[in-house]
């Protein structure tokens, strides 16, 4: 019996979504708007001040919502900067220390 690669209707959709999320500047044609550049500068400044990726709670709410709207997620914004976001385990350890 052969395996059907599209056994679930969302398999192909999820794979396309993952590939799209890993591509920088997806949907913008490669050019960032001035507003997006300012958002990334603010995120980069906070990253530099903390010396690590900020936790969700450490971002001002307006910036967090704007980044999520512009880049799809905080992870997407970090990928645009070429920085690595915190893993779930690292974030959990930081929250536990606070």
mmCIF file with all atom_site columns, C-alpha atoms in Angstrom:
data_model
loop_
_atom_site.group_PDB
_atom_site.id
_atom_site.type_symbol
_atom_site.label_atom_id
_atom_site.label_alt_id
_atom_site.label_comp_id
_atom_site.label_asym_id
_atom_site.label_entity_id
_atom_site.label_seq_id
_atom_site.pdbx_PDB_ins_code
_atom_site.Cartn_x
_atom_site.Cartn_y
_atom_site.Cartn_z
_atom_site.occupancy
_atom_site.B_iso_or_equiv
_atom_site.pdbx_formal_charge
_atom_site.auth_seq_id
_atom_site.auth_comp_id
_atom_site.auth_asym_id
_atom_site.auth_atom_id
_atom_site.pdbx_PDB_model_num
ATOM 1  C CA . UNK A 1 1  ? 0.000  0.000  0.000  1.00 0.00 ? 1  UNK A CA 1
ATOM 2  C CA . UNK A 1 2  ? 1.418  3.408  -0.992 1.00 0.00 ? 2  UNK A CA 1
ATOM 3  C CA . UNK A 1 3  ? 1.502  6.312  1.379  1.00 0.00 ? 3  UNK A CA 1
ATOM 4  C CA . UNK A 1 4  ? -0.472 9.322  0.304  1.00 0.00 ? 4  UNK A CA 1
ATOM 5  C CA . UNK A 1 5  ? 1.645  12.481 0.890  1.00 0.00 ? 5  UNK A CA 1
ATOM 6  C CA . UNK A 1 6  ? -1.473 14.619 1.062  1.00 0.00 ? 6  UNK A CA 1
ATOM 7  C CA . UNK A 1 7  ? -3.257 12.436 3.577  1.00 0.00 ? 7  UNK A CA 1
ATOM 8  C CA . UNK A 1 8  ? -4.462 15.434 5.527  1.00 0.00 ? 8  UNK A CA 1
ATOM 9  C CA . UNK A 1 9  ? -5.825 18.546 3.828  1.00 0.00 ? 9  UNK A CA 1
ATOM 10 C CA . UNK A 1 10 ? -3.686 20.865 5.973  1.00 0.00 ? 10 UNK A CA 1
ATOM 11 C CA . UNK A 1 11 ? -0.307 19.134 5.424  1.00 0.00 ? 11 UNK A CA 1
ATOM 12 C CA . UNK A 1 12 ? 0.604  21.057 2.289  1.00 0.00 ? 12 UNK A CA 1
ATOM 13 C CA . UNK A 1 13 ? -0.814 24.282 3.728  1.00 0.00 ? 13 UNK A CA 1
ATOM 14 C CA . UNK A 1 14 ? 1.303  23.984 6.888  1.00 0.00 ? 14 UNK A CA 1
ATOM 15 C CA . UNK A 1 15 ? 4.468  23.276 4.893  1.00 0.00 ? 15 UNK A CA 1
ATOM 16 C CA . UNK A 1 16 ? 3.882  26.330 2.688  1.00 0.00 ? 16 UNK A CA 1
ATOM 17 C CA . UNK A 1 17 ? 3.244  28.459 5.755  1.00 0.00 ? 17 UNK A CA 1
ATOM 18 C CA . UNK A 1 18 ? 6.505  27.326 7.407  1.00 0.00 ? 18 UNK A CA 1
ATOM 19 C CA . UNK A 1 19 ? 8.504  28.054 4.246  1.00 0.00 ? 19 UNK A CA 1
ATOM 20 C CA . UNK A 1 20 ? 6.888  31.473 3.940  1.00 0.00 ? 20 UNK A CA 1
ATOM 21 C CA . UNK A 1 21 ? 7.620  32.334 7.586  1.00 0.00 ? 21 UNK A CA 1
ATOM 22 C CA . UNK A 1 22 ? 11.314 31.546 7.186  1.00 0.00 ? 22 UNK A CA 1
ATOM 23 C CA . UNK A 1 23 ? 11.702 33.791 4.148  1.00 0.00 ? 23 UNK A CA 1
ATOM 24 C CA . UNK A 1 24 ? 12.788 37.311 5.087  1.00 0.00 ? 24 UNK A CA 1
ATOM 25 C CA . UNK A 1 25 ? 10.653 40.114 3.656  1.00 0.00 ? 25 UNK A CA 1
ATOM 26 C CA . UNK A 1 26 ? 7.888  37.748 2.654  1.00 0.00 ? 26 UNK A CA 1
ATOM 27 C CA . UNK A 1 27 ? 5.009  39.643 1.138  1.00 0.00 ? 27 UNK A CA 1
ATOM 28 C CA . UNK A 1 28 ? 6.840  42.962 0.927  1.00 0.00 ? 28 UNK A CA 1
ATOM 29 C CA . UNK A 1 29 ? 8.838  42.282 -2.217 1.00 0.00 ? 29 UNK A CA 1
ATOM 30 C CA . UNK A 1 30 ? 12.078 42.704 -0.271 1.00 0.00 ? 30 UNK A CA 1
ATOM 31 C CA . UNK A 1 31 ? 11.604 46.382 0.594  1.00 0.00 ? 31 UNK A CA 1
ATOM 32 C CA . UNK A 1 32 ? 10.668 47.473 4.074  1.00 0.00 ? 32 UNK A CA 1
ATOM 33 C CA . UNK A 1 33 ? 8.487  50.505 4.616  1.00 0.00 ? 33 UNK A CA 1
ATOM 34 C CA . UNK A 1 34 ? 9.834  53.374 6.743  1.00 0.00 ? 34 UNK A CA 1
ATOM 35 C CA . UNK A 1 35 ? 7.410  52.385 9.520  1.00 0.00 ? 35 UNK A CA 1
ATOM 36 C CA . UNK A 1 36 ? 8.711  48.809 9.514  1.00 0.00 ? 36 UNK A CA 1
ATOM 37 C CA . UNK A 1 37 ? 12.303 50.087 9.585  1.00 0.00 ? 37 UNK A CA 1
ATOM 38 C CA . UNK A 1 38 ? 11.522 52.196 12.664 1.00 0.00 ? 38 UNK A CA 1
ATOM 39 C CA . UNK A 1 39 ? 9.889  49.220 14.366 1.00 0.00 ? 39 UNK A CA 1
ATOM 40 C CA . UNK A 1 40 ? 12.949 47.080 13.691 1.00 0.00 ? 40 UNK A CA 1
ATOM 41 C CA . UNK A 1 41 ? 15.265 49.826 14.976 1.00 0.00 ? 41 UNK A CA 1
ATOM 42 C CA . UNK A 1 42 ? 13.298 49.969 18.230 1.00 0.00 ? 42 UNK A CA 1
ATOM 43 C CA . UNK A 1 43 ? 13.448 46.178 18.564 1.00 0.00 ? 43 UNK A CA 1
ATOM 44 C CA . UNK A 1 44 ? 17.183 46.173 17.816 1.00 0.00 ? 44 UNK A CA 1
ATOM 45 C CA . UNK A 1 45 ? 17.787 48.908 20.409 1.00 0.00 ? 45 UNK A CA 1
ATOM 46 C CA . UNK A 1 46 ? 15.958 46.887 23.059 1.00 0.00 ? 46 UNK A CA 1
ATOM 47 C CA . UNK A 1 47 ? 17.891 43.773 22.006 1.00 0.00 ? 47 UNK A CA 1
ATOM 48 C CA . UNK A 1 48 ? 21.158 45.681 22.428 1.00 0.00 ? 48 UNK A CA 1
ATOM 49 C CA . UNK A 1 49 ? 20.138 47.163 25.794 1.00 0.00 ? 49 UNK A CA 1
ATOM 50 C CA . UNK A 1 50 ? 19.203 43.772 27.241 1.00 0.00 ? 50 UNK A CA 1
ATOM 51 C CA . UNK A 1 51 ? 22.007 41.829 25.557 1.00 0.00 ? 51 UNK A CA 1
ATOM 52 C CA . UNK A 1 52 ? 19.494 39.172 24.539 1.00 0.00 ? 52 UNK A CA 1
ATOM 53 C CA . UNK A 1 53 ? 16.172 38.848 22.799 1.00 0.00 ? 53 UNK A CA 1
ATOM 54 C CA . UNK A 1 54 ? 13.459 40.531 24.856 1.00 0.00 ? 54 UNK A CA 1
ATOM 55 C CA . UNK A 1 55 ? 10.624 38.534 26.322 1.00 0.00 ? 55 UNK A CA 1
ATOM 56 C CA . UNK A 1 56 ? 7.152  39.306 25.089 1.00 0.00 ? 56 UNK A CA 1
ATOM 57 C CA . UNK A 1 57 ? 6.352  41.036 28.375 1.00 0.00 ? 57 UNK A CA 1
ATOM 58 C CA . UNK A 1 58 ? 9.429  43.288 28.092 1.00 0.00 ? 58 UNK A CA 1
ATOM 59 C CA . UNK A 1 59 ? 8.226  44.876 24.859 1.00 0.00 ? 59 UNK A CA 1
ATOM 60 C CA . UNK A 1 60 ? 5.914  47.879 25.029 1.00 0.00 ? 60 UNK A CA 1
ATOM 61 C CA . UNK A 1 61 ? 2.419  46.742 24.023 1.00 0.00 ? 61 UNK A CA 1
ATOM 62 C CA . UNK A 1 62 ? 2.165  49.127 21.061 1.00 0.00 ? 62 UNK A CA 1
ATOM 63 C CA . UNK A 1 63 ? 5.486  47.897 19.622 1.00 0.00 ? 63 UNK A CA 1
ATOM 64 C CA . UNK A 1 64 ? 4.592  44.244 20.163 1.00 0.00 ? 64 UNK A CA 1
ATOM 65 C CA . UNK A 1 65 ? 1.276  44.648 18.350 1.00 0.00 ? 65 UNK A CA 1
ATOM 66 C CA . UNK A 1 66 ? 2.811  46.652 15.486 1.00 0.00 ? 66 UNK A CA 1
ATOM 67 C CA . UNK A 1 67 ? 5.591  44.085 14.989 1.00 0.00 ? 67 UNK A CA 1
ATOM 68 C CA . UNK A 1 68 ? 3.080  41.244 14.955 1.00 0.00 ? 68 UNK A CA 1
ATOM 69 C CA . UNK A 1 69 ? 0.927  43.086 12.416 1.00 0.00 ? 69 UNK A CA 1
ATOM 70 C CA . UNK A 1 70 ? 3.876  44.040 10.176 1.00 0.00 ? 70 UNK A CA 1
ATOM 71 C CA . UNK A 1 71 ? 5.908  40.827 10.287 1.00 0.00 ? 71 UNK A CA 1
ATOM 72 C CA . UNK A 1 72 ? 3.374  38.203 11.302 1.00 0.00 ? 72 UNK A CA 1
ATOM 73 C CA . UNK A 1 73 ? 5.038  37.516 14.667 1.00 0.00 ? 73 UNK A CA 1
ATOM 74 C CA . UNK A 1 74 ? 7.886  38.571 16.924 1.00 0.00 ? 74 UNK A CA 1
ATOM 75 C CA . UNK A 1 75 ? 9.882  35.657 15.560 1.00 0.00 ? 75 UNK A CA 1
ATOM 76 C CA . UNK A 1 76 ? 9.417  37.046 12.050 1.00 0.00 ? 76 UNK A CA 1
ATOM 77 C CA . UNK A 1 77 ? 10.680 40.443 13.178 1.00 0.00 ? 77 UNK A CA 1
ATOM 78 C CA . UNK A 1 78 ? 13.781 38.868 14.742 1.00 0.00 ? 78 UNK A CA 1
ATOM 79 C CA . UNK A 1 79 ? 14.441 36.947 11.538 1.00 0.00 ? 79 UNK A CA 1
ATOM 80 C CA . UNK A 1 80 ? 14.284 40.208 9.557  1.00 0.00 ? 80 UNK A CA 1
ATOM 81 C CA . UNK A 1 81 ? 16.991 41.601 11.833 1.00 0.00 ? 81 UNK A CA 1
ATOM 82 C CA . UNK A 1 82 ? 19.075 38.456 11.459 1.00 0.00 ? 82 UNK A CA 1
ATOM 83 C CA . UNK A 1 83 ? 18.811 37.799 15.205 1.00 0.00 ? 83 UNK A CA 1
ATOM 84 C CA . UNK A 1 84 ? 17.706 34.649 16.925 1.00 0.00 ? 84 UNK A CA 1
ATOM 85 C CA . UNK A 1 85 ? 14.653 34.751 19.187 1.00 0.00 ? 85 UNK A CA 1
ATOM 86 C CA . UNK A 1 86 ? 14.657 33.020 22.547 1.00 0.00 ? 86 UNK A CA 1
ATOM 87 C CA . UNK A 1 87 ? 13.733 29.377 22.623 1.00 0.00 ? 87 UNK A CA 1
ATOM 88 C CA . UNK A 1 88 ? 10.792 28.337 24.787 1.00 0.00 ? 88 UNK A CA 1
ATOM 89 C CA . UNK A 1 89 ? 13.161 26.843 27.330 1.00 0.00 ? 89 UNK A CA 1
ATOM 90 C CA . UNK A 1 90 ? 15.271 30.031 27.562 1.00 0.00 ? 90 UNK A CA 1
ATOM 91 C CA . UNK A 1 91 ? 12.149 32.189 27.928 1.00 0.00 ? 91 UNK A CA 1
ATOM 92 C CA . UNK A 1 92 ? 10.802 29.884 30.652 1.00 0.00 ? 92 UNK A CA 1
ATOM 93 C CA . UNK A 1 93 ? 14.100 30.108 32.583 1.00 0.00 ? 93 UNK A CA 1
ATOM 94 C CA . UNK A 1 94 ? 14.134 33.924 32.347 1.00 0.00 ? 94 UNK A CA 1
ATOM 95 C CA . UNK A 1 95 ? 10.544 34.184 33.540 1.00 0.00 ? 95 UNK A CA 1
ATOM 96 C CA . UNK A 1 96 ? 11.323 31.842 36.436 1.00 0.00 ? 96 UNK A CA 1
ATOM 97 C CA . UNK A 1 97 ? 14.236 34.062 37.577 1.00 0.00 ? 97 UNK A CA 1
ATOM 98 C CA . UNK A 1 98 ? 12.116 37.219 37.601 1.00 0.00 ? 98 UNK A CA 1
#
